[in-house]
Amino acid sequence: MPSPSSVDDLEFFTALVAAGTMTEAARHWGVSVSVVSRRLRTLEQRLGVRLARRGSRVLTLTPEGERYRAGGLSILQQVRDLDASVGNAPGEISGPVRVVSTVGLGRLHIAPLLREFQALHRRVECSLELTSLPLSAVQPGYDIGIHVGPLPDSSRAVRRLLGNRRVVVASPGYLARHGVPGDVRELRGHDCLVLRENEGDVSWRFLLDGKETGVPVRGKLLCNDGIALLDWCLDGAGLAMRSLWHVEPYLRRGDLVHVLPHVPTPQADVVAVFDAGPGVPARVQVLLDHLRDRLPERIGSHSPGSPGP
């Protein structure tokens, strides 16, 4: 077990990396940048290696710094687990769990399920971060990442929580005014509501002749939030491509119509990304099981305008 001073150094360094810059870390701790810089220099002198390259905009870790950060996170988690386990009943889970999720799914479903989970396991502290960034760009240290769609290569384990794909939808009013496209090529003649998550052209993905193909779309309304974009669609502003988990209740009620239902789209499953292995805390495993069991039930029973379970 590391000494108390070593634990302090680990906590300092992992928090500094999570902050991203010494300026942001100093602002968070309420100290000057020179104090943070001096503490980092002292740590590097104790270890005899350089941990990070200082920059005006970002702190870049050296290979030694990355190894110290990764090992530090593991050791600090063990310390927290040990502290939390003292006084707990046998088999009772406890301690913190940090979840990162896409904004729309996180707001509508993951947040309520975390509240439900915490009510069942009172000693667990649940933290939820909603982000439009890819998981690869999120600050490290989260226990579970919720992602929709294909994942880039990752060393972390993946568990499927919900089968899903994205479909084109529109309100009956919009289709009555502008007609129903019968082919993906006709999308260019329609107002397409564009979810702008990054710069560049926007394409909707379809399976054409068995091959995944991007079809460029354009529109006069763009947004980086799927919930706001769906509101536009319900209001008759245009076509939208949204996940089935989001639009299925509206399709059942007739508020939206599935456009191009004969053209298949790729799978875009909802998955959980996490570190697997014997060292995974029990609370993370139990939460993964809870999300896997309850997310399909919640989405299947959830209807627009009702609070849901």
mmCIF file of C-alpha atoms in Angstrom:
data_model
loop_
_atom_site.group_PDB
_atom_site.id
_atom_site.type_symbol
_atom_site.label_atom_id
_atom_site.label_comp_id
_atom_site.label_asym_id
_atom_site.label_seq_id
_atom_site.Cartn_x
_atom_site.Cartn_y
_atom_site.Cartn_z
ATOM 1 C CA MET A 1 0.000 0.000 0.000
ATOM 2 C CA PRO A 2 1.436 3.440 -0.876
ATOM 3 C CA SER A 3 2.411 5.877 1.871
ATOM 4 C CA PRO A 4 0.072 8.783 2.741
ATOM 5 C CA SER A 5 2.384 11.224 0.936
ATOM 6 C CA SER A 6 2.336 9.018 -2.171
ATOM 7 C CA VAL A 7 -1.462 8.938 -2.104
ATOM 8 C CA ASP A 8 -1.504 12.739 -1.882
ATOM 9 C CA ASP A 9 0.791 12.915 -4.908
ATOM 10 C CA LEU A 10 -1.419 10.512 -6.853
ATOM 11 C CA GLU A 11 -4.530 12.516 -6.015
ATOM 12 C CA PHE A 12 -2.790 15.737 -7.040
ATOM 13 C CA PHE A 13 -1.514 14.381 -10.342
ATOM 14 C CA THR A 14 -4.720 12.625 -11.435
ATOM 15 C CA ALA A 15 -6.740 15.739 -10.597
ATOM 16 C CA LEU A 16 -4.259 17.892 -12.530
ATOM 17 C CA VAL A 17 -4.560 15.668 -15.608
ATOM 18 C CA ALA A 18 -8.368 15.713 -15.363
ATOM 19 C CA ALA A 19 -8.286 19.526 -15.265
ATOM 20 C CA GLY A 20 -6.372 19.567 -18.542
ATOM 21 C CA THR A 21 -4.199 22.621 -17.836
ATOM 22 C CA MET A 22 -2.377 24.028 -14.839
ATOM 23 C CA THR A 23 -4.438 27.207 -15.216
ATOM 24 C CA GLU A 24 -7.703 25.290 -14.875
ATOM 25 C CA ALA A 25 -6.339 23.239 -11.961
ATOM 26 C CA ALA A 26 -5.210 26.409 -10.177
ATOM 27 C CA ARG A 27 -8.646 27.971 -10.698
ATOM 28 C CA HIS A 28 -10.326 24.847 -9.295
ATOM 29 C CA TRP A 29 -8.077 24.727 -6.195
ATOM 30 C CA GLY A 30 -8.092 28.492 -5.655
ATOM 31 C CA VAL A 31 -4.300 28.847 -5.845
ATOM 32 C CA SER A 32 -1.841 30.443 -8.263
ATOM 33 C CA VAL A 33 -0.476 28.648 -11.317
ATOM 34 C CA SER A 34 3.011 28.924 -9.835
ATOM 35 C CA VAL A 35 1.873 26.883 -6.810
ATOM 36 C CA VAL A 36 0.580 24.107 -9.081
ATOM 37 C CA SER A 37 3.738 24.217 -11.202
ATOM 38 C CA ARG A 38 5.954 24.017 -8.123
ATOM 39 C CA ARG A 39 3.985 21.025 -6.759
ATOM 40 C CA LEU A 40 4.347 19.208 -10.082
ATOM 41 C CA ARG A 41 8.066 19.962 -10.215
ATOM 42 C CA THR A 42 8.533 18.632 -6.670
ATOM 43 C CA LEU A 43 6.714 15.417 -7.597
ATOM 44 C CA GLU A 44 8.854 14.948 -10.702
ATOM 45 C CA GLN A 45 12.011 15.498 -8.656
ATOM 46 C CA ARG A 46 10.881 12.874 -6.129
ATOM 47 C CA LEU A 47 10.232 10.335 -8.905
ATOM 48 C CA GLY A 48 13.267 11.318 -10.966
ATOM 49 C CA VAL A 49 11.303 11.527 -14.234
ATOM 50 C CA ARG A 50 9.403 14.133 -16.190
ATOM 51 C CA LEU A 51 5.664 13.466 -16.070
ATOM 52 C CA ALA A 52 4.272 16.170 -18.341
ATOM 53 C CA ARG A 53 5.209 18.747 -20.946
ATOM 54 C CA ARG A 54 3.801 22.138 -20.035
ATOM 55 C CA GLY A 55 1.909 24.074 -22.694
ATOM 56 C CA SER A 56 -0.170 27.228 -22.693
ATOM 57 C CA ARG A 57 -3.312 25.359 -23.766
ATOM 58 C CA VAL A 58 -2.856 21.751 -22.730
ATOM 59 C CA LEU A 59 -0.812 19.515 -20.453
ATOM 60 C CA THR A 60 0.761 16.684 -22.471
ATOM 61 C CA LEU A 61 1.792 13.574 -20.565
ATOM 62 C CA THR A 62 5.076 11.816 -21.165
ATOM 63 C CA PRO A 63 5.004 7.996 -21.343
ATOM 64 C CA GLU A 64 6.070 7.970 -17.686
ATOM 65 C CA GLY A 65 3.320 10.434 -16.833
ATOM 66 C CA GLU A 66 0.688 8.318 -18.554
ATOM 67 C CA ARG A 67 1.858 5.221 -16.667
ATOM 68 C CA TYR A 68 1.792 7.128 -13.367
ATOM 69 C CA ARG A 69 -1.709 8.458 -14.112
ATOM 70 C CA ALA A 70 -3.135 5.068 -15.093
ATOM 71 C CA GLY A 71 -1.590 3.275 -12.140
ATOM 72 C CA GLY A 72 -2.610 6.110 -9.826
ATOM 73 C CA LEU A 73 -6.254 5.866 -10.822
ATOM 74 C CA SER A 74 -6.224 2.147 -10.047
ATOM 75 C CA ILE A 75 -4.538 2.625 -6.657
ATOM 76 C CA LEU A 76 -6.828 5.498 -5.650
ATOM 77 C CA GLN A 77 -9.864 3.413 -6.561
ATOM 78 C CA GLN A 78 -8.593 0.595 -4.337
ATOM 79 C CA VAL A 79 -8.112 3.053 -1.479
ATOM 80 C CA ARG A 80 -11.654 4.433 -1.929
ATOM 81 C CA ASP A 81 -13.054 0.911 -2.108
ATOM 82 C CA LEU A 82 -11.256 -0.013 1.104
ATOM 83 C CA ASP A 83 -12.503 3.096 2.904
ATOM 84 C CA ALA A 84 -16.058 2.548 1.701
ATOM 85 C CA SER A 85 -16.065 -1.122 2.671
ATOM 86 C CA VAL A 86 -15.345 -0.448 6.330
ATOM 87 C CA GLY A 87 -18.560 -0.806 8.297
ATOM 88 C CA ASN A 88 -20.619 -2.065 5.353
ATOM 89 C CA ALA A 89 -22.776 -5.127 5.692
ATOM 90 C CA PRO A 90 -21.397 -8.216 3.906
ATOM 91 C CA GLY A 91 -22.302 -8.081 0.215
ATOM 92 C CA GLU A 92 -23.449 -4.447 0.354
ATOM 93 C CA ILE A 93 -22.038 -2.319 -2.462
ATOM 94 C CA SER A 94 -20.785 1.202 -1.844
ATOM 95 C CA GLY A 95 -18.541 3.949 -3.144
ATOM 96 C CA PRO A 96 -18.512 6.300 -6.132
ATOM 97 C CA VAL A 97 -19.347 5.429 -9.726
ATOM 98 C CA ARG A 98 -18.879 7.922 -12.564
ATOM 99 C CA VAL A 99 -20.988 7.561 -15.707
ATOM 100 C CA VAL A 100 -20.521 9.504 -18.951
ATOM 101 C CA SER A 101 -23.356 9.505 -21.506
ATOM 102 C CA THR A 102 -24.523 11.135 -24.706
ATOM 103 C CA VAL A 103 -26.780 14.083 -23.938
ATOM 104 C CA GLY A 104 -30.178 12.959 -25.258
ATOM 105 C CA LEU A 105 -30.133 9.383 -24.010
ATOM 106 C CA GLY A 106 -28.510 10.468 -20.774
ATOM 107 C CA ARG A 107 -31.091 13.126 -20.018
ATOM 108 C CA LEU A 108 -34.165 11.079 -20.923
ATOM 109 C CA HIS A 109 -33.219 7.616 -19.663
ATOM 110 C CA ILE A 110 -29.784 7.166 -18.063
ATOM 111 C CA ALA A 111 -30.358 9.888 -15.449
ATOM 112 C CA PRO A 112 -33.668 8.374 -14.230
ATOM 113 C CA LEU A 113 -32.116 4.904 -14.164
ATOM 114 C CA LEU A 114 -29.180 6.163 -12.091
ATOM 115 C CA ARG A 115 -31.614 7.746 -9.650
ATOM 116 C CA GLU A 116 -33.467 4.441 -9.485
ATOM 117 C CA PHE A 117 -30.204 2.545 -8.938
ATOM 118 C CA GLN A 118 -29.048 4.858 -6.162
ATOM 119 C CA ALA A 119 -32.388 4.486 -4.384
ATOM 120 C CA LEU A 120 -31.774 0.728 -4.350
ATOM 121 C CA HIS A 121 -28.132 1.036 -3.245
ATOM 122 C CA ARG A 122 -27.954 3.914 -0.797
ATOM 123 C CA ARG A 123 -24.211 3.657 -0.171
ATOM 124 C CA VAL A 124 -23.330 4.172 -3.845
ATOM 125 C CA GLU A 125 -22.581 7.723 -5.018
ATOM 126 C CA CYS A 126 -23.622 8.160 -8.669
ATOM 127 C CA SER A 127 -22.104 10.881 -10.846
ATOM 128 C CA LEU A 128 -23.460 11.511 -14.362
ATOM 129 C CA GLU A 129 -21.739 13.626 -17.002
ATOM 130 C CA LEU A 130 -23.637 14.450 -20.212
ATOM 131 C CA THR A 131 -21.467 15.253 -23.211
ATOM 132 C CA SER A 132 -21.674 15.606 -26.980
ATOM 133 C CA LEU A 133 -17.986 14.679 -27.258
ATOM 134 C CA PRO A 134 -16.863 11.180 -28.277
ATOM 135 C CA LEU A 135 -15.768 9.030 -25.366
ATOM 136 C CA SER A 136 -12.167 9.224 -26.592
ATOM 137 C CA ALA A 137 -12.236 12.985 -25.915
ATOM 138 C CA VAL A 138 -13.735 12.731 -22.424
ATOM 139 C CA GLN A 139 -11.427 13.223 -19.451
ATOM 140 C CA PRO A 140 -10.251 9.788 -18.221
ATOM 141 C CA GLY A 141 -11.407 8.222 -15.006
ATOM 142 C CA TYR A 142 -15.044 7.392 -15.748
ATOM 143 C CA ASP A 143 -16.330 3.943 -14.788
ATOM 144 C CA ILE A 144 -19.004 3.495 -17.473
ATOM 145 C CA GLY A 145 -19.366 5.297 -20.794
ATOM 146 C CA ILE A 146 -22.723 5.138 -22.607
ATOM 147 C CA HIS A 147 -22.366 5.286 -26.387
ATOM 148 C CA VAL A 148 -24.783 5.022 -29.319
ATOM 149 C CA GLY A 149 -23.525 3.568 -32.596
ATOM 150 C CA PRO A 150 -20.249 1.978 -33.723
ATOM 151 C CA LEU A 151 -17.261 2.495 -31.461
ATOM 152 C CA PRO A 152 -13.734 3.244 -32.628
ATOM 153 C CA ASP A 153 -11.159 0.668 -31.607
ATOM 154 C CA SER A 154 -10.887 0.585 -27.846
ATOM 155 C CA SER A 155 -9.024 -1.462 -25.280
ATOM 156 C CA ARG A 156 -12.019 -1.250 -22.952
ATOM 157 C CA ALA A 157 -14.769 -3.858 -22.715
ATOM 158 C CA VAL A 158 -18.147 -3.257 -24.364
ATOM 159 C CA ARG A 159 -21.566 -4.500 -23.208
ATOM 160 C CA ARG A 160 -24.645 -4.154 -25.404
ATOM 161 C CA LEU A 161 -27.491 -2.535 -23.499
ATOM 162 C CA LEU A 162 -30.087 -2.025 -26.231
ATOM 163 C CA GLY A 163 -30.524 -2.934 -29.892
ATOM 164 C CA ASN A 164 -30.989 0.229 -31.929
ATOM 165 C CA ARG A 165 -30.701 1.811 -35.356
ATOM 166 C CA ARG A 166 -31.342 5.267 -36.784
ATOM 167 C CA VAL A 167 -34.318 5.945 -39.043
ATOM 168 C CA VAL A 168 -35.678 8.870 -41.050
ATOM 169 C CA VAL A 169 -38.867 10.390 -39.638
ATOM 170 C CA ALA A 170 -41.159 13.321 -40.331
ATOM 171 C CA SER A 171 -44.432 14.695 -39.045
ATOM 172 C CA PRO A 172 -47.639 13.902 -40.987
ATOM 173 C CA GLY A 173 -48.080 17.638 -41.564
ATOM 174 C CA TYR A 174 -44.684 18.037 -43.210
ATOM 175 C CA LEU A 175 -45.273 15.047 -45.489
ATOM 176 C CA ALA A 176 -48.718 16.361 -46.474
ATOM 177 C CA ARG A 177 -47.151 19.653 -47.575
ATOM 178 C CA HIS A 178 -43.965 18.378 -49.220
ATOM 179 C CA GLY A 179 -44.678 14.785 -50.236
ATOM 180 C CA VAL A 180 -43.119 11.503 -49.153
ATOM 181 C CA PRO A 181 -39.667 10.658 -50.544
ATOM 182 C CA GLY A 182 -39.617 7.220 -52.146
ATOM 183 C CA ASP A 183 -35.860 6.940 -52.582
ATOM 184 C CA VAL A 184 -32.759 8.214 -50.782
ATOM 185 C CA ARG A 185 -31.941 10.338 -53.847
ATOM 186 C CA GLU A 186 -35.087 12.363 -53.206
ATOM 187 C CA LEU A 187 -33.750 13.527 -49.837
ATOM 188 C CA ARG A 188 -31.883 16.336 -51.611
ATOM 189 C CA GLY A 189 -35.223 17.943 -52.447
ATOM 190 C CA HIS A 190 -36.390 18.015 -48.822
ATOM 191 C CA ASP A 191 -35.694 20.117 -45.735
ATOM 192 C CA CYS A 192 -33.426 17.895 -43.662
ATOM 193 C CA LEU A 193 -32.902 18.777 -40.017
ATOM 194 C CA VAL A 194 -29.172 18.462 -39.490
ATOM 195 C CA LEU A 195 -27.586 17.278 -36.270
ATOM 196 C CA ARG A 196 -24.229 19.058 -36.368
ATOM 197 C CA GLU A 197 -21.840 17.301 -33.994
ATOM 198 C CA ASN A 198 -18.686 18.448 -35.769
ATOM 199 C CA GLU A 199 -17.605 20.470 -38.750
ATOM 200 C CA GLY A 200 -17.868 19.199 -42.310
ATOM 201 C CA ASP A 201 -20.531 17.771 -44.558
ATOM 202 C CA VAL A 202 -23.398 15.817 -43.007
ATOM 203 C CA SER A 203 -24.404 12.416 -44.338
ATOM 204 C CA TRP A 204 -27.154 10.026 -43.327
ATOM 205 C CA ARG A 205 -26.073 6.372 -43.362
ATOM 206 C CA PHE A 206 -28.036 3.688 -45.219
ATOM 207 C CA LEU A 207 -27.412 0.110 -46.332
ATOM 208 C CA LEU A 208 -27.558 0.279 -50.131
ATOM 209 C CA ASP A 209 -26.947 -2.958 -52.018
ATOM 210 C CA GLY A 210 -25.674 -4.457 -48.795
ATOM 211 C CA LYS A 211 -23.049 -1.729 -48.327
ATOM 212 C CA GLU A 212 -23.110 1.067 -45.762
ATOM 213 C CA THR A 213 -23.308 4.319 -47.707
ATOM 214 C CA GLY A 214 -23.405 7.950 -46.654
ATOM 215 C CA VAL A 215 -26.031 10.088 -48.396
ATOM 216 C CA PRO A 216 -25.288 13.844 -48.105
ATOM 217 C CA VAL A 217 -28.169 15.950 -46.751
ATOM 218 C CA ARG A 218 -28.688 19.678 -46.327
ATOM 219 C CA GLY A 219 -31.094 21.858 -44.433
ATOM 220 C CA LYS A 220 -31.678 25.345 -43.135
ATOM 221 C CA LEU A 221 -32.038 24.238 -39.508
ATOM 222 C CA LEU A 222 -28.966 22.821 -37.755
ATOM 223 C CA CYS A 223 -28.511 21.884 -34.109
ATOM 224 C CA ASN A 224 -26.070 19.984 -31.891
ATOM 225 C CA ASP A 225 -28.826 18.673 -29.578
ATOM 226 C CA GLY A 226 -30.998 15.751 -30.662
ATOM 227 C CA ILE A 227 -33.898 16.620 -28.351
ATOM 228 C CA ALA A 228 -34.219 20.141 -29.774
ATOM 229 C CA LEU A 229 -33.916 18.758 -33.294
ATOM 230 C CA LEU A 230 -36.714 16.262 -32.658
ATOM 231 C CA ASP A 231 -38.935 19.098 -31.418
ATOM 232 C CA TRP A 232 -38.412 20.817 -34.783
ATOM 233 C CA CYS A 233 -39.344 17.597 -36.546
ATOM 234 C CA LEU A 234 -42.534 17.180 -34.499
ATOM 235 C CA ASP A 235 -43.385 20.775 -35.369
ATOM 236 C CA GLY A 236 -43.249 19.972 -39.077
ATOM 237 C CA ALA A 237 -39.955 21.689 -39.926
ATOM 238 C CA GLY A 238 -38.465 18.820 -41.923
ATOM 239 C CA LEU A 239 -37.089 15.296 -42.025
ATOM 240 C CA ALA A 240 -34.829 14.015 -39.271
ATOM 241 C CA MET A 241 -32.704 10.918 -38.781
ATOM 242 C CA ARG A 242 -32.984 9.812 -35.170
ATOM 243 C CA SER A 243 -32.449 6.693 -33.097
ATOM 244 C CA LEU A 244 -35.368 4.301 -32.745
ATOM 245 C CA TRP A 245 -35.033 4.465 -28.955
ATOM 246 C CA HIS A 246 -35.918 8.172 -29.239
ATOM 247 C CA VAL A 247 -38.673 8.195 -31.861
ATOM 248 C CA GLU A 248 -40.448 4.838 -31.440
ATOM 249 C CA PRO A 249 -43.024 6.187 -28.953
ATOM 250 C CA TYR A 250 -43.898 9.013 -31.358
ATOM 251 C CA LEU A 251 -44.204 6.525 -34.227
ATOM 252 C CA ARG A 252 -46.613 4.408 -32.178
ATOM 253 C CA ARG A 253 -48.787 7.438 -31.429
ATOM 254 C CA GLY A 254 -48.741 8.678 -35.025
ATOM 255 C CA ASP A 255 -46.983 11.946 -34.175
ATOM 256 C CA LEU A 256 -44.204 10.909 -36.549
ATOM 257 C CA VAL A 257 -44.042 8.751 -39.677
ATOM 258 C CA HIS A 258 -41.198 6.395 -40.598
ATOM 259 C CA VAL A 259 -39.892 7.626 -43.954
ATOM 260 C CA LEU A 260 -38.109 5.233 -46.357
ATOM 261 C CA PRO A 261 -38.977 2.181 -44.236
ATOM 262 C CA HIS A 262 -37.936 -0.111 -47.108
ATOM 263 C CA VAL A 263 -34.344 1.199 -47.029
ATOM 264 C CA PRO A 264 -32.360 -0.474 -44.217
ATOM 265 C CA THR A 265 -30.014 1.459 -41.949
ATOM 266 C CA PRO A 266 -26.948 0.232 -40.032
ATOM 267 C CA GLN A 267 -27.109 -0.962 -36.446
ATOM 268 C CA ALA A 268 -26.470 1.784 -33.904
ATOM 269 C CA ASP A 269 -26.770 -0.140 -30.645
ATOM 270 C CA VAL A 270 -26.609 1.473 -27.224
ATOM 271 C CA VAL A 271 -23.509 0.090 -25.485
ATOM 272 C CA ALA A 272 -21.660 0.525 -22.207
ATOM 273 C CA VAL A 273 -17.877 0.881 -22.282
ATOM 274 C CA PHE A 274 -15.934 -0.069 -19.148
ATOM 275 C CA ASP A 275 -12.752 -1.665 -17.822
ATOM 276 C CA ALA A 276 -13.192 -5.416 -17.465
ATOM 277 C CA GLY A 277 -11.250 -7.746 -15.217
ATOM 278 C CA PRO A 278 -11.131 -8.985 -11.635
ATOM 279 C CA GLY A 279 -10.408 -5.493 -10.294
ATOM 280 C CA VAL A 280 -13.718 -3.991 -11.458
ATOM 281 C CA PRO A 281 -15.658 -2.793 -8.380
ATOM 282 C CA ALA A 282 -18.839 -4.695 -7.603
ATOM 283 C CA ARG A 283 -20.888 -1.479 -7.818
ATOM 284 C CA VAL A 284 -19.858 -1.045 -11.486
ATOM 285 C CA GLN A 285 -20.864 -4.609 -12.334
ATOM 286 C CA VAL A 286 -24.199 -4.258 -10.527
ATOM 287 C CA LEU A 287 -24.915 -0.945 -12.279
ATOM 288 C CA LEU A 288 -24.107 -2.484 -15.676
ATOM 289 C CA ASP A 289 -26.616 -5.259 -14.940
ATOM 290 C CA HIS A 290 -29.198 -2.684 -13.855
ATOM 291 C CA LEU A 291 -28.807 -0.660 -17.063
ATOM 292 C CA ARG A 292 -28.910 -3.783 -19.246
ATOM 293 C CA ASP A 293 -32.090 -5.028 -17.568
ATOM 294 C CA ARG A 294 -33.952 -1.761 -17.126
ATOM 295 C CA LEU A 295 -33.088 0.315 -20.205
ATOM 296 C CA PRO A 296 -35.090 -1.840 -22.673
ATOM 297 C CA GLU A 297 -38.006 -2.003 -20.211
ATOM 298 C CA ARG A 298 -37.986 1.766 -19.692
ATOM 299 C CA ILE A 299 -37.798 2.661 -23.370
ATOM 300 C CA GLY A 300 -40.435 0.084 -24.279
ATOM 301 C CA SER A 301 -42.915 1.480 -21.738
ATOM 302 C CA HIS A 302 -42.008 5.172 -22.034
ATOM 303 C CA SER A 303 -44.410 7.366 -23.988
ATOM 304 C CA PRO A 304 -44.207 11.070 -24.892
ATOM 305 C CA GLY A 305 -45.840 13.363 -22.410
ATOM 306 C CA SER A 306 -45.698 10.846 -19.563
ATOM 307 C CA PRO A 307 -43.046 10.887 -16.847
ATOM 308 C CA GLY A 308 -42.110 7.250 -17.408
ATOM 309 C CA PRO A 309 -41.097 4.930 -14.604
#
